[in-house]
Amino acid sequence: MVLPIVAYGDPVLRRTGAEIKKDYPGLQQLIDDMFETMEKSKGVGLAAPQVNKSIRLFIIDSSKMFDEEDKEEGLREVFINAKIIDESGDEWGYEEGCLSIPGIREDVYREETLLIQYYDRDFNFQEKKLTGLTARVVQHEFDHIEGILFIDHLKPLRKSLLKSRLENISKGKVSVEYKMKFPKK
Ligand code: NI
């Protein structure tokens, strides 16, 4: 089932997600629904707070960001109760967007490499070292379960220039191709 994506301005996007246990009700269905929702909206990542669940769960599929000529293949994965153990390497800029903030794309600087521990959808413990675009997507989604949005990484002046557009998004005054829930509509 495709779920509505919560738009900018909803308090759920600002909460720190709670850890979950293996017996979290409806977990497997929620994960399937999140993949369906992400694919429908052509996203490469989706975090549970974006579908109105304040829990430490996010999914990514960075495989579509690469083509056959690239050395990397990308990663399709479920991250539960993730912890970033280390971030390293040079900060690099990349134009990010977010399904909860449609129509806005801005350069965000993040470190290149990431060591992350998490549980997968079967609750097997995993540790992975990620780099480049896949690390980027994970860093963006991990921020969501901490209540952080990509626009928070912008310089204050840049962010203030976006203020009225962000306000319009929260009111539903934005053109979007997928189902959303607007907090001020
Ligand atoms: Ni996002």
mmCIF file of N, CA and C in Angstrom, residues 104-165:
data_model
loop_
_atom_site.group_PDB
_atom_site.id
_atom_site.type_symbol
_atom_site.label_atom_id
_atom_site.label_comp_id
_atom_site.label_asym_id
_atom_site.label_seq_id
_atom_site.Cartn_x
_atom_site.Cartn_y
_atom_site.Cartn_z
ATOM 1 N N ILE A 104 12.442 21.529 -3.759
ATOM 2 C CA ILE A 104 13.633 22.247 -3.282
ATOM 3 C C ILE A 104 14.836 21.305 -3.343
ATOM 4 N N ARG A 105 15.888 21.778 -3.982
ATOM 5 C CA ARG A 105 17.137 21.019 -4.035
ATOM 6 C C ARG A 105 18.272 21.978 -3.708
ATOM 7 N N GLU A 106 19.160 21.548 -2.827
ATOM 8 C CA GLU A 106 20.250 22.428 -2.403
ATOM 9 C C GLU A 106 21.514 21.598 -2.173
ATOM 10 N N ASP A 107 22.650 22.242 -2.384
ATOM 11 C CA ASP A 107 23.928 21.581 -2.105
ATOM 12 C C ASP A 107 24.117 21.398 -0.609
ATOM 13 N N VAL A 108 24.414 20.160 -0.233
ATOM 14 C CA VAL A 108 24.682 19.838 1.172
ATOM 15 C C VAL A 108 26.071 19.203 1.238
ATOM 16 N N TYR A 109 26.839 19.611 2.245
ATOM 17 C CA TYR A 109 28.191 19.063 2.421
ATOM 18 C C TYR A 109 28.191 18.015 3.522
ATOM 19 N N ARG A 110 28.720 16.834 3.167
ATOM 20 C CA ARG A 110 28.801 15.742 4.149
ATOM 21 C C ARG A 110 30.121 15.008 3.963
ATOM 22 N N GLU A 111 30.542 14.291 5.026
ATOM 23 C CA GLU A 111 31.768 13.513 4.927
ATOM 24 C C GLU A 111 31.565 12.316 4.007
ATOM 25 N N GLU A 112 32.682 11.860 3.455
ATOM 26 C CA GLU A 112 32.669 10.896 2.357
ATOM 27 C C GLU A 112 32.347 9.453 2.771
ATOM 28 N N THR A 113 32.849 9.070 3.936
ATOM 29 C CA THR A 113 32.788 7.659 4.336
ATOM 30 C C THR A 113 32.104 7.516 5.692
ATOM 31 N N LEU A 114 31.441 6.392 5.836
ATOM 32 C CA LEU A 114 30.578 6.205 6.995
ATOM 33 C C LEU A 114 30.688 4.756 7.473
ATOM 34 N N LEU A 115 30.809 4.580 8.782
ATOM 35 C CA LEU A 115 30.724 3.239 9.360
ATOM 36 C C LEU A 115 29.431 3.187 10.162
ATOM 37 N N ILE A 116 28.566 2.238 9.820
ATOM 38 C CA ILE A 116 27.242 2.196 10.434
ATOM 39 C C ILE A 116 26.925 0.787 10.935
ATOM 40 N N GLN A 117 26.275 0.736 12.096
ATOM 41 C CA GLN A 117 25.771 -0.536 12.634
ATOM 42 C C GLN A 117 24.255 -0.441 12.679
ATOM 43 N N TYR A 118 23.591 -1.559 12.383
ATOM 44 C CA TYR A 118 22.125 -1.545 12.342
ATOM 45 C C TYR A 118 21.615 -2.985 12.330
ATOM 46 N N TYR A 119 20.305 -3.131 12.375
ATOM 47 C CA TYR A 119 19.670 -4.428 12.181
ATOM 48 C C TYR A 119 18.940 -4.383 10.842
ATOM 49 N N ASP A 120 19.001 -5.480 10.089
ATOM 50 C CA ASP A 120 18.289 -5.534 8.813
ATOM 51 C C ASP A 120 16.838 -5.970 9.061
ATOM 52 N N ARG A 121 16.069 -6.207 7.990
ATOM 53 C CA ARG A 121 14.632 -6.455 8.190
ATOM 54 C C ARG A 121 14.355 -7.762 8.928
ATOM 55 N N ASP A 122 15.319 -8.673 8.939
ATOM 56 C CA ASP A 122 15.159 -9.920 9.713
ATOM 57 C C ASP A 122 15.784 -9.815 11.105
ATOM 58 N N PHE A 123 16.161 -8.590 11.463
ATOM 59 C CA PHE A 123 16.810 -8.312 12.751
ATOM 60 C C PHE A 123 18.147 -9.025 12.908
ATOM 61 N N ASN A 124 18.851 -9.187 11.794
ATOM 62 C CA ASN A 124 20.248 -9.616 11.875
ATOM 63 C C ASN A 124 21.125 -8.378 12.026
ATOM 64 N N PHE A 125 22.078 -8.446 12.968
ATOM 65 C CA PHE A 125 22.991 -7.325 13.196
ATOM 66 C C PHE A 125 23.925 -7.169 11.999
ATOM 67 N N GLN A 126 24.134 -5.933 11.572
ATOM 68 C CA GLN A 126 24.989 -5.650 10.415
ATOM 69 C C GLN A 126 25.931 -4.499 10.747
ATOM 70 N N GLU A 127 27.114 -4.556 10.172
ATOM 71 C CA GLU A 127 28.019 -3.413 10.221
ATOM 72 C C GLU A 127 28.544 -3.200 8.816
ATOM 73 N N LYS A 128 28.440 -1.966 8.318
ATOM 74 C CA LYS A 128 28.877 -1.701 6.950
ATOM 75 C C LYS A 128 29.665 -0.405 6.876
ATOM 76 N N LYS A 129 30.679 -0.450 6.000
ATOM 77 C CA LYS A 129 31.401 0.777 5.665
ATOM 78 C C LYS A 129 30.881 1.222 4.309
ATOM 79 N N LEU A 130 30.371 2.422 4.252
ATOM 80 C CA LEU A 130 29.765 2.925 3.016
ATOM 81 C C LEU A 130 30.491 4.186 2.581
ATOM 82 N N THR A 131 30.461 4.427 1.275
ATOM 83 C CA THR A 131 31.124 5.613 0.766
ATOM 84 C C THR A 131 30.333 6.211 -0.394
ATOM 85 N N GLY A 132 30.681 7.440 -0.751
ATOM 86 C CA GLY A 132 30.092 8.077 -1.926
ATOM 87 C C GLY A 132 28.592 8.275 -1.816
ATOM 88 N N LEU A 133 27.896 8.030 -2.927
ATOM 89 C CA LEU A 133 26.459 8.328 -2.987
ATOM 90 C C LEU A 133 25.631 7.475 -2.037
ATOM 91 N N THR A 134 26.017 6.213 -1.869
ATOM 92 C CA THR A 134 25.264 5.356 -0.953
ATOM 93 C C THR A 134 25.396 5.873 0.484
ATOM 94 N N ALA A 135 26.611 6.269 0.870
ATOM 95 C CA ALA A 135 26.806 6.868 2.196
ATOM 96 C C ALA A 135 25.974 8.133 2.328
ATOM 97 N N ARG A 136 25.952 8.920 1.285
ATOM 98 C CA ARG A 136 25.180 10.179 1.242
ATOM 99 C C ARG A 136 23.695 9.937 1.539
ATOM 100 N N VAL A 137 23.115 8.932 0.853
ATOM 101 C CA VAL A 137 21.688 8.643 1.040
ATOM 102 C C VAL A 137 21.445 8.181 2.482
ATOM 103 N N VAL A 138 22.333 7.341 2.993
ATOM 104 C CA VAL A 138 22.182 6.852 4.370
ATOM 105 C C VAL A 138 22.305 8.013 5.365
ATOM 106 N N GLN A 139 23.248 8.920 5.139
ATOM 107 C CA GLN A 139 23.400 10.071 6.043
ATOM 108 C C GLN A 139 22.132 10.927 6.059
ATOM 109 N N HIS A 140 21.544 11.124 4.883
ATOM 110 C CA HIS A 140 20.303 11.911 4.773
ATOM 111 C C HIS A 140 19.159 11.218 5.535
ATOM 112 N N GLU A 141 19.018 9.907 5.328
ATOM 113 C CA GLU A 141 17.923 9.171 5.987
ATOM 114 C C GLU A 141 18.160 9.042 7.484
ATOM 115 N N PHE A 142 19.429 8.834 7.865
ATOM 116 C CA PHE A 142 19.753 8.755 9.297
ATOM 117 C C PHE A 142 19.370 10.066 9.992
ATOM 118 N N ASP A 143 19.648 11.185 9.339
ATOM 119 C CA ASP A 143 19.232 12.488 9.881
ATOM 120 C C ASP A 143 17.731 12.493 10.199
ATOM 121 N N HIS A 144 16.920 11.902 9.302
ATOM 122 C CA HIS A 144 15.466 11.904 9.523
ATOM 123 C C HIS A 144 15.086 11.247 10.849
ATOM 124 N N ILE A 145 15.741 10.155 11.215
ATOM 125 C CA ILE A 145 15.363 9.497 12.475
ATOM 126 C C ILE A 145 15.892 10.259 13.703
ATOM 127 N N GLU A 146 16.721 11.282 13.439
ATOM 128 C CA GLU A 146 17.179 12.187 14.507
ATOM 129 C C GLU A 146 16.382 13.498 14.499
ATOM 130 N N GLY A 147 15.409 13.599 13.613
ATOM 131 C CA GLY A 147 14.611 14.831 13.533
ATOM 132 C C GLY A 147 15.286 15.964 12.768
ATOM 133 N N ILE A 148 16.276 15.601 11.952
ATOM 134 C CA ILE A 148 17.050 16.608 11.197
ATOM 135 C C ILE A 148 16.681 16.527 9.710
ATOM 136 N N LEU A 149 16.570 17.683 9.062
ATOM 137 C CA LEU A 149 16.262 17.746 7.628
ATOM 138 C C LEU A 149 17.454 18.330 6.872
ATOM 139 N N PHE A 150 17.544 18.032 5.568
ATOM 140 C CA PHE A 150 18.754 18.479 4.840
ATOM 141 C C PHE A 150 18.908 19.989 4.826
ATOM 142 N N ILE A 151 17.794 20.710 4.890
ATOM 143 C CA ILE A 151 17.884 22.170 4.889
ATOM 144 C C ILE A 151 18.549 22.706 6.165
ATOM 145 N N ASP A 152 18.584 21.888 7.224
ATOM 146 C CA ASP A 152 19.251 22.311 8.460
ATOM 147 C C ASP A 152 20.763 22.431 8.275
ATOM 148 N N HIS A 153 21.280 21.797 7.212
ATOM 149 C CA HIS A 153 22.724 21.859 6.957
ATOM 150 C C HIS A 153 23.118 23.109 6.166
ATOM 151 N N LEU A 154 22.132 23.884 5.715
ATOM 152 C CA LEU A 154 22.436 25.066 4.904
ATOM 153 C C LEU A 154 22.854 26.234 5.788
ATOM 154 N N LYS A 155 23.565 27.174 5.170
ATOM 155 C CA LYS A 155 23.933 28.393 5.899
ATOM 156 C C LYS A 155 22.646 29.170 6.209
ATOM 157 N N PRO A 156 22.617 29.883 7.360
ATOM 158 C CA PRO A 156 21.385 30.586 7.776
ATOM 159 C C PRO A 156 20.789 31.494 6.692
ATOM 160 N N LEU A 157 21.632 32.175 5.935
ATOM 161 C CA LEU A 157 21.116 33.063 4.894
ATOM 162 C C LEU A 157 20.384 32.277 3.818
ATOM 163 N N ARG A 158 20.999 31.188 3.382
ATOM 164 C CA ARG A 158 20.407 30.326 2.352
ATOM 165 C C ARG A 158 19.051 29.795 2.842
ATOM 166 N N LYS A 159 19.038 29.355 4.099
ATOM 167 C CA LYS A 159 17.811 28.791 4.661
ATOM 168 C C LYS A 159 16.721 29.860 4.757
ATOM 169 N N SER A 160 17.106 31.079 5.115
ATOM 170 C CA SER A 160 16.093 32.139 5.252
ATOM 171 C C SER A 160 15.498 32.500 3.891
ATOM 172 N N LEU A 161 16.279 32.338 2.834
ATOM 173 C CA LEU A 161 15.756 32.606 1.483
ATOM 174 C C LEU A 161 14.688 31.589 1.074
ATOM 175 N N LEU A 162 14.709 30.427 1.712
ATOM 176 C CA LEU A 162 13.746 29.362 1.377
ATOM 177 C C LEU A 162 12.472 29.444 2.219
ATOM 178 N N LYS A 163 12.451 30.358 3.184
ATOM 179 C CA LYS A 163 11.397 30.376 4.198
ATOM 180 C C LYS A 163 9.970 30.366 3.624
ATOM 181 N N SER A 164 9.716 31.234 2.645
ATOM 182 C CA SER A 164 8.334 31.318 2.143
ATOM 183 C C SER A 164 7.966 30.084 1.330
ATOM 184 N N ARG A 165 8.946 29.517 0.613
ATOM 185 C CA ARG A 165 8.657 28.282 -0.135
ATOM 186 C C ARG A 165 8.360 27.129 0.821
#
